[in-house]
Amino acid sequence: MKAALFDLDGVLVNTEPLYSQFWGEMGKKYDLPYDDFADRIKGTTLPQILDTYFAPELHQEITAAVEAHDANMEFPLFPGAIEFLTQLNQRGIPCAVVTSSGADKMEHLWQSHPGMRELFSAVVIDSDVTHSKPDPEPFLVAAKKLGVDPKDCWIFEDSFNGLLSARRAGGFVVGLATTNPLHELEYKADVVIDSLSDLLGNDEIFG
């Protein structure tokens, strides 16, 4: 491992249930013909969601609803998240967070968890890419920012779109069974774990 790339929601912070509820309600409110709408959009940026599923005249209204939701969101950390990031930093392994979230949400996250931002050598958000997950671009951008080859990166993901993006980027893919059942991730990742706490103190993973 020369670098570690982390998705945010569902990997570092336990916010996926909140987003699933929010987008599920939005799908019903606007009569979208998808029972699995909240799952369909995991890992994609808001502009992509708006352009794909909503009429242009609704974009401003939905954006305002998303901003209000994010402004009041809490960011509960998964057990072991900060500890594992700290362990990587202590070993000189650069870390990047790779998310489809926007700048305002990220600022809210950093304010909620002082000191967390310093654990990342790079941050990739929605405005840094042209194509969101499952396209590999977000992770390729992160690897470039860190100055490493994507194949030398461990990529931590939980969603199907994110796992496909990580696989296409060429990294070593670690699937976290925090959003989807472990058995549904087994063929989408190189290894599957329950949480980052499973890796704490495991010197073998550093080669």
PDB file of C-alpha atoms in Angstrom:
ATOM      1  CA  MET A   1       0.000   0.000   0.000  1.00  0.00           C
ATOM      2  CA  LYS A   2       1.452   3.338  -1.095  1.00  0.00           C
ATOM      3  CA  ALA A   3      -1.756   5.308  -0.558  1.00  0.00           C
ATOM      4  CA  ALA A   4      -5.283   4.822   0.766  1.00  0.00           C
ATOM      5  CA  LEU A   5      -8.374   6.293  -0.885  1.00  0.00           C
ATOM      6  CA  PHE A   6     -11.601   6.449   1.103  1.00  0.00           C
ATOM      7  CA  ASP A   7     -15.182   7.016   0.111  1.00  0.00           C
ATOM      8  CA  LEU A   8     -16.946   9.108   2.755  1.00  0.00           C
ATOM      9  CA  ASP A   9     -20.575   8.118   3.344  1.00  0.00           C
ATOM     10  CA  GLY A  10     -20.859   4.494   4.370  1.00  0.00           C
ATOM     11  CA  VAL A  11     -17.106   4.113   4.868  1.00  0.00           C
ATOM     12  CA  LEU A  12     -15.949   6.803   7.288  1.00  0.00           C
ATOM     13  CA  VAL A  13     -19.264   8.258   8.433  1.00  0.00           C
ATOM     14  CA  ASN A  14     -22.494   6.369   9.029  1.00  0.00           C
ATOM     15  CA  THR A  15     -24.754   8.621   6.977  1.00  0.00           C
ATOM     16  CA  GLU A  16     -26.024   6.232   4.299  1.00  0.00           C
ATOM     17  CA  PRO A  17     -29.259   5.421   6.207  1.00  0.00           C
ATOM     18  CA  LEU A  18     -30.024   9.145   6.391  1.00  0.00           C
ATOM     19  CA  TYR A  19     -29.477   9.608   2.666  1.00  0.00           C
ATOM     20  CA  SER A  20     -31.442   6.487   1.817  1.00  0.00           C
ATOM     21  CA  GLN A  21     -34.409   7.824   3.756  1.00  0.00           C
ATOM     22  CA  PHE A  22     -34.095  11.307   2.248  1.00  0.00           C
ATOM     23  CA  TRP A  23     -33.803  10.206  -1.370  1.00  0.00           C
ATOM     24  CA  GLY A  24     -36.447   7.524  -0.903  1.00  0.00           C
ATOM     25  CA  GLU A  25     -38.853  10.235   0.211  1.00  0.00           C
ATOM     26  CA  MET A  26     -37.832  12.476  -2.687  1.00  0.00           C
ATOM     27  CA  GLY A  27     -38.484   9.666  -5.138  1.00  0.00           C
ATOM     28  CA  LYS A  28     -41.993   9.210  -3.757  1.00  0.00           C
ATOM     29  CA  LYS A  29     -42.688  12.946  -3.590  1.00  0.00           C
ATOM     30  CA  TYR A  30     -41.866  13.405  -7.271  1.00  0.00           C
ATOM     31  CA  ASP A  31     -43.454  10.118  -8.382  1.00  0.00           C
ATOM     32  CA  LEU A  32     -40.290   8.567  -9.773  1.00  0.00           C
ATOM     33  CA  PRO A  33     -40.896   5.045 -11.141  1.00  0.00           C
ATOM     34  CA  TYR A  34     -38.129   3.398  -9.112  1.00  0.00           C
ATOM     35  CA  ASP A  35     -38.635   1.513  -5.867  1.00  0.00           C
ATOM     36  CA  ASP A  36     -34.848   1.377  -5.518  1.00  0.00           C
ATOM     37  CA  PHE A  37     -34.206   5.057  -6.320  1.00  0.00           C
ATOM     38  CA  ALA A  38     -32.085   5.674  -3.211  1.00  0.00           C
ATOM     39  CA  ASP A  39     -29.836   2.750  -4.137  1.00  0.00           C
ATOM     40  CA  ARG A  40     -29.589   3.743  -7.793  1.00  0.00           C
ATOM     41  CA  ILE A  41     -27.992   7.094  -7.030  1.00  0.00           C
ATOM     42  CA  LYS A  42     -25.461   6.084  -4.380  1.00  0.00           C
ATOM     43  CA  GLY A  43     -22.041   7.469  -5.224  1.00  0.00           C
ATOM     44  CA  THR A  44     -23.283   9.926  -7.862  1.00  0.00           C
ATOM     45  CA  THR A  45     -23.142  13.712  -7.660  1.00  0.00           C
ATOM     46  CA  LEU A  46     -26.153  15.954  -7.181  1.00  0.00           C
ATOM     47  CA  PRO A  47     -25.866  17.511 -10.685  1.00  0.00           C
ATOM     48  CA  GLN A  48     -25.882  14.039 -12.196  1.00  0.00           C
ATOM     49  CA  ILE A  49     -28.918  13.036 -10.119  1.00  0.00           C
ATOM     50  CA  LEU A  50     -30.787  16.180 -11.160  1.00  0.00           C
ATOM     51  CA  ASP A  51     -29.943  15.865 -14.854  1.00  0.00           C
ATOM     52  CA  THR A  52     -30.833  12.165 -14.976  1.00  0.00           C
ATOM     53  CA  TYR A  53     -34.033  11.983 -12.944  1.00  0.00           C
ATOM     54  CA  PHE A  54     -35.633  15.428 -12.547  1.00  0.00           C
ATOM     55  CA  ALA A  55     -37.048  18.060 -14.882  1.00  0.00           C
ATOM     56  CA  PRO A  56     -34.999  21.276 -15.082  1.00  0.00           C
ATOM     57  CA  GLU A  57     -37.724  23.338 -13.417  1.00  0.00           C
ATOM     58  CA  LEU A  58     -37.371  21.186 -10.287  1.00  0.00           C
ATOM     59  CA  HIS A  59     -33.599  21.488  -9.928  1.00  0.00           C
ATOM     60  CA  GLN A  60     -33.581  24.608  -7.759  1.00  0.00           C
ATOM     61  CA  GLU A  61     -36.260  23.242  -5.433  1.00  0.00           C
ATOM     62  CA  ILE A  62     -34.510  19.900  -4.971  1.00  0.00           C
ATOM     63  CA  THR A  63     -31.104  21.517  -4.517  1.00  0.00           C
ATOM     64  CA  ALA A  64     -32.538  23.668  -1.726  1.00  0.00           C
ATOM     65  CA  ALA A  65     -33.972  20.559  -0.046  1.00  0.00           C
ATOM     66  CA  VAL A  66     -30.600  18.787  -0.253  1.00  0.00           C
ATOM     67  CA  GLU A  67     -28.759  21.793   1.172  1.00  0.00           C
ATOM     68  CA  ALA A  68     -31.214  22.056   4.065  1.00  0.00           C
ATOM     69  CA  HIS A  69     -30.843  18.336   4.753  1.00  0.00           C
ATOM     70  CA  ASP A  70     -27.033  18.473   4.720  1.00  0.00           C
ATOM     71  CA  ALA A  71     -26.892  21.612   6.858  1.00  0.00           C
ATOM     72  CA  ASN A  72     -28.643  19.814   9.701  1.00  0.00           C
ATOM     73  CA  MET A  73     -26.969  16.440   9.283  1.00  0.00           C
ATOM     74  CA  GLU A  74     -24.855  14.830  11.935  1.00  0.00           C
ATOM     75  CA  PHE A  75     -21.793  12.838  10.907  1.00  0.00           C
ATOM     76  CA  PRO A  76     -21.458   9.812  13.212  1.00  0.00           C
ATOM     77  CA  LEU A  77     -18.081   8.204  12.630  1.00  0.00           C
ATOM     78  CA  PHE A  78     -17.788   4.472  12.133  1.00  0.00           C
ATOM     79  CA  PRO A  79     -15.813   2.664  14.845  1.00  0.00           C
ATOM     80  CA  GLY A  80     -12.127   2.569  13.982  1.00  0.00           C
ATOM     81  CA  ALA A  81     -12.289   5.232  11.249  1.00  0.00           C
ATOM     82  CA  ILE A  82     -10.175   7.908  12.911  1.00  0.00           C
ATOM     83  CA  GLU A  83      -7.902   5.336  14.510  1.00  0.00           C
ATOM     84  CA  PHE A  84      -7.165   3.660  11.162  1.00  0.00           C
ATOM     85  CA  LEU A  85      -6.543   6.989   9.425  1.00  0.00           C
ATOM     86  CA  THR A  86      -4.193   7.941  12.241  1.00  0.00           C
ATOM     87  CA  GLN A  87      -2.372   4.621  11.930  1.00  0.00           C
ATOM     88  CA  LEU A  88      -1.855   5.196   8.202  1.00  0.00           C
ATOM     89  CA  ASN A  89      -0.557   8.728   8.797  1.00  0.00           C
ATOM     90  CA  GLN A  90       1.884   7.487  11.399  1.00  0.00           C
ATOM     91  CA  ARG A  91       3.275   5.031   8.837  1.00  0.00           C
ATOM     92  CA  GLY A  92       3.678   7.741   6.230  1.00  0.00           C
ATOM     93  CA  ILE A  93       0.918   6.420   3.977  1.00  0.00           C
ATOM     94  CA  PRO A  94      -0.976   9.341   2.404  1.00  0.00           C
ATOM     95  CA  CYS A  95      -4.761   9.270   2.515  1.00  0.00           C
ATOM     96  CA  ALA A  96      -7.435  10.884   0.369  1.00  0.00           C
ATOM     97  CA  VAL A  97     -11.181  11.145   0.800  1.00  0.00           C
ATOM     98  CA  VAL A  98     -13.051  10.700  -2.487  1.00  0.00           C
ATOM     99  CA  THR A  99     -16.688  11.735  -2.341  1.00  0.00           C
ATOM    100  CA  SER A 100     -19.519  12.951  -4.522  1.00  0.00           C
ATOM    101  CA  SER A 101     -20.361  15.502  -1.819  1.00  0.00           C
ATOM    102  CA  GLY A 102     -19.991  19.249  -2.265  1.00  0.00           C
ATOM    103  CA  ALA A 103     -17.805  21.841  -0.561  1.00  0.00           C
ATOM    104  CA  ASP A 104     -20.456  23.039   1.914  1.00  0.00           C
ATOM    105  CA  LYS A 105     -21.076  19.549   3.247  1.00  0.00           C
ATOM    106  CA  MET A 106     -17.365  18.893   3.593  1.00  0.00           C
ATOM    107  CA  GLU A 107     -16.869  22.107   5.545  1.00  0.00           C
ATOM    108  CA  HIS A 108     -19.683  21.014   7.851  1.00  0.00           C
ATOM    109  CA  LEU A 109     -17.943  17.649   8.298  1.00  0.00           C
ATOM    110  CA  TRP A 110     -14.599  19.236   9.199  1.00  0.00           C
ATOM    111  CA  GLN A 111     -16.303  21.516  11.721  1.00  0.00           C
ATOM    112  CA  SER A 112     -18.114  18.559  13.259  1.00  0.00           C
ATOM    113  CA  HIS A 113     -14.882  16.591  13.700  1.00  0.00           C
ATOM    114  CA  PRO A 114     -11.954  18.935  14.430  1.00  0.00           C
ATOM    115  CA  GLY A 115      -8.633  17.487  13.341  1.00  0.00           C
ATOM    116  CA  MET A 116     -10.127  15.097  10.800  1.00  0.00           C
ATOM    117  CA  ARG A 117      -9.180  17.231   7.784  1.00  0.00           C
ATOM    118  CA  GLU A 118      -5.502  17.045   8.735  1.00  0.00           C
ATOM    119  CA  LEU A 119      -5.562  13.264   8.303  1.00  0.00           C
ATOM    120  CA  PHE A 120      -6.026  13.625   4.534  1.00  0.00           C
ATOM    121  CA  SER A 121      -3.324  14.677   2.100  1.00  0.00           C
ATOM    122  CA  ALA A 122      -5.963  15.207  -0.605  1.00  0.00           C
ATOM    123  CA  VAL A 123      -9.713  15.688  -0.891  1.00  0.00           C
ATOM    124  CA  VAL A 124     -11.742  15.016  -4.043  1.00  0.00           C
ATOM    125  CA  ILE A 125     -15.298  16.384  -4.148  1.00  0.00           C
ATOM    126  CA  ASP A 126     -17.991  16.750  -6.802  1.00  0.00           C
ATOM    127  CA  SER A 127     -16.490  19.861  -8.412  1.00  0.00           C
ATOM    128  CA  ASP A 128     -13.129  18.141  -8.936  1.00  0.00           C
ATOM    129  CA  VAL A 129     -14.450  15.679 -11.512  1.00  0.00           C
ATOM    130  CA  THR A 130     -16.426  15.638 -14.723  1.00  0.00           C
ATOM    131  CA  HIS A 131     -17.685  12.077 -14.357  1.00  0.00           C
ATOM    132  CA  SER A 132     -18.821  10.675 -11.014  1.00  0.00           C
ATOM    133  CA  LYS A 133     -18.816   7.067  -9.816  1.00  0.00           C
ATOM    134  CA  PRO A 134     -19.111   4.436 -11.286  1.00  0.00           C
ATOM    135  CA  ASP A 135     -16.681   6.162 -13.638  1.00  0.00           C
ATOM    136  CA  PRO A 136     -13.087   5.713 -12.370  1.00  0.00           C
ATOM    137  CA  GLU A 137     -12.289   9.433 -12.652  1.00  0.00           C
ATOM    138  CA  PRO A 138     -12.771  10.334  -8.935  1.00  0.00           C
ATOM    139  CA  PHE A 139     -10.191   7.790  -7.786  1.00  0.00           C
ATOM    140  CA  LEU A 140      -7.842   8.556 -10.666  1.00  0.00           C
ATOM    141  CA  VAL A 141      -7.936  12.235  -9.684  1.00  0.00           C
ATOM    142  CA  ALA A 142      -7.208  11.322  -6.065  1.00  0.00           C
ATOM    143  CA  ALA A 143      -4.235   9.151  -7.013  1.00  0.00           C
ATOM    144  CA  LYS A 144      -2.870  11.950  -9.199  1.00  0.00           C
ATOM    145  CA  LYS A 145      -3.211  14.449  -6.346  1.00  0.00           C
ATOM    146  CA  LEU A 146      -1.223  12.099  -4.117  1.00  0.00           C
ATOM    147  CA  GLY A 147       1.383  11.452  -6.813  1.00  0.00           C
ATOM    148  CA  VAL A 148       0.921   7.683  -6.849  1.00  0.00           C
ATOM    149  CA  ASP A 149      -0.103   5.069  -9.393  1.00  0.00           C
ATOM    150  CA  PRO A 150      -3.743   3.977  -8.893  1.00  0.00           C
ATOM    151  CA  LYS A 151      -2.637   0.325  -8.849  1.00  0.00           C
ATOM    152  CA  ASP A 152      -0.630   1.063  -5.704  1.00  0.00           C
ATOM    153  CA  CYS A 153      -3.700   2.375  -3.873  1.00  0.00           C
ATOM    154  CA  TRP A 154      -6.042   0.609  -1.524  1.00  0.00           C
ATOM    155  CA  ILE A 155      -9.562   1.893  -2.186  1.00  0.00           C
ATOM    156  CA  PHE A 156     -12.235   1.618   0.500  1.00  0.00           C
ATOM    157  CA  GLU A 157     -15.839   1.610  -0.724  1.00  0.00           C
ATOM    158  CA  ASP A 158     -19.293   0.415   0.312  1.00  0.00           C
ATOM    159  CA  SER A 159     -21.700   1.145  -2.568  1.00  0.00           C
ATOM    160  CA  PHE A 160     -21.989  -0.793  -5.815  1.00  0.00           C
ATOM    161  CA  ASN A 161     -21.269   2.325  -7.888  1.00  0.00           C
ATOM    162  CA  GLY A 162     -18.248   3.101  -5.738  1.00  0.00           C
ATOM    163  CA  LEU A 163     -16.884  -0.434  -5.918  1.00  0.00           C
ATOM    164  CA  LEU A 164     -17.199  -0.448  -9.701  1.00  0.00           C
ATOM    165  CA  SER A 165     -15.443   2.927  -9.868  1.00  0.00           C
ATOM    166  CA  ALA A 166     -12.622   1.610  -7.680  1.00  0.00           C
ATOM    167  CA  ARG A 167     -12.280  -1.542  -9.763  1.00  0.00           C
ATOM    168  CA  ARG A 168     -12.135   0.449 -12.990  1.00  0.00           C
ATOM    169  CA  ALA A 169      -9.474   2.722 -11.474  1.00  0.00           C
ATOM    170  CA  GLY A 170      -7.234  -0.317 -11.003  1.00  0.00           C
ATOM    171  CA  GLY A 171      -6.699  -0.154  -7.254  1.00  0.00           C
ATOM    172  CA  PHE A 172      -6.886  -2.882  -4.622  1.00  0.00           C
ATOM    173  CA  VAL A 173     -10.560  -2.742  -3.670  1.00  0.00           C
ATOM    174  CA  VAL A 174     -11.684  -3.155  -0.069  1.00  0.00           C
ATOM    175  CA  GLY A 175     -15.443  -3.517   0.271  1.00  0.00           C
ATOM    176  CA  LEU A 176     -17.109  -2.551   3.530  1.00  0.00           C
ATOM    177  CA  ALA A 177     -20.316  -4.377   4.438  1.00  0.00           C
ATOM    178  CA  THR A 178     -21.838  -1.293   6.043  1.00  0.00           C
ATOM    179  CA  THR A 179     -24.444  -0.491   3.391  1.00  0.00           C
ATOM    180  CA  ASN A 180     -24.878  -3.786   1.537  1.00  0.00           C
ATOM    181  CA  PRO A 181     -24.682  -7.381   2.818  1.00  0.00           C
ATOM    182  CA  LEU A 182     -21.252  -8.983   2.770  1.00  0.00           C
ATOM    183  CA  HIS A 183     -22.294 -11.732   0.345  1.00  0.00           C
ATOM    184  CA  GLU A 184     -23.325  -9.124  -2.247  1.00  0.00           C
ATOM    185  CA  LEU A 185     -19.864  -7.537  -2.159  1.00  0.00           C
ATOM    186  CA  GLU A 186     -17.695 -10.653  -2.394  1.00  0.00           C
ATOM    187  CA  TYR A 187     -17.300 -10.591  -6.183  1.00  0.00           C
ATOM    188  CA  LYS A 188     -17.112  -6.808  -6.417  1.00  0.00           C
ATOM    189  CA  ALA A 189     -14.014  -6.322  -4.221  1.00  0.00           C
ATOM    190  CA  ASP A 190     -10.631  -7.932  -3.607  1.00  0.00           C
ATOM    191  CA  VAL A 191     -11.464  -8.314   0.060  1.00  0.00           C
ATOM    192  CA  VAL A 192     -14.561  -7.578   2.143  1.00  0.00           C
ATOM    193  CA  ILE A 193     -14.589  -6.472   5.784  1.00  0.00           C
ATOM    194  CA  ASP A 194     -17.256  -5.445   8.256  1.00  0.00           C
ATOM    195  CA  SER A 195     -15.613  -2.155   9.247  1.00  0.00           C
ATOM    196  CA  LEU A 196     -12.283  -0.337   9.341  1.00  0.00           C
ATOM    197  CA  SER A 197     -11.853  -1.449  12.942  1.00  0.00           C
ATOM    198  CA  ASP A 198     -11.132  -4.933  11.532  1.00  0.00           C
ATOM    199  CA  LEU A 199      -7.814  -3.593  10.217  1.00  0.00           C
ATOM    200  CA  LEU A 200      -6.532  -1.895  13.343  1.00  0.00           C
ATOM    201  CA  GLY A 201      -3.202  -3.277  14.487  1.00  0.00           C
ATOM    202  CA  ASN A 202      -2.920  -5.593  11.476  1.00  0.00           C
ATOM    203  CA  ASP A 203       0.665  -5.014  10.334  1.00  0.00           C
ATOM    204  CA  GLU A 204       0.359  -7.546   7.491  1.00  0.00           C
ATOM    205  CA  ILE A 205      -1.771  -5.209   5.388  1.00  0.00           C
ATOM    206  CA  PHE A 206       1.110  -2.766   5.073  1.00  0.00           C
ATOM    207  CA  GLY A 207       3.282  -5.289   3.269  1.00  0.00           C
TER     208      GLY A 207
END
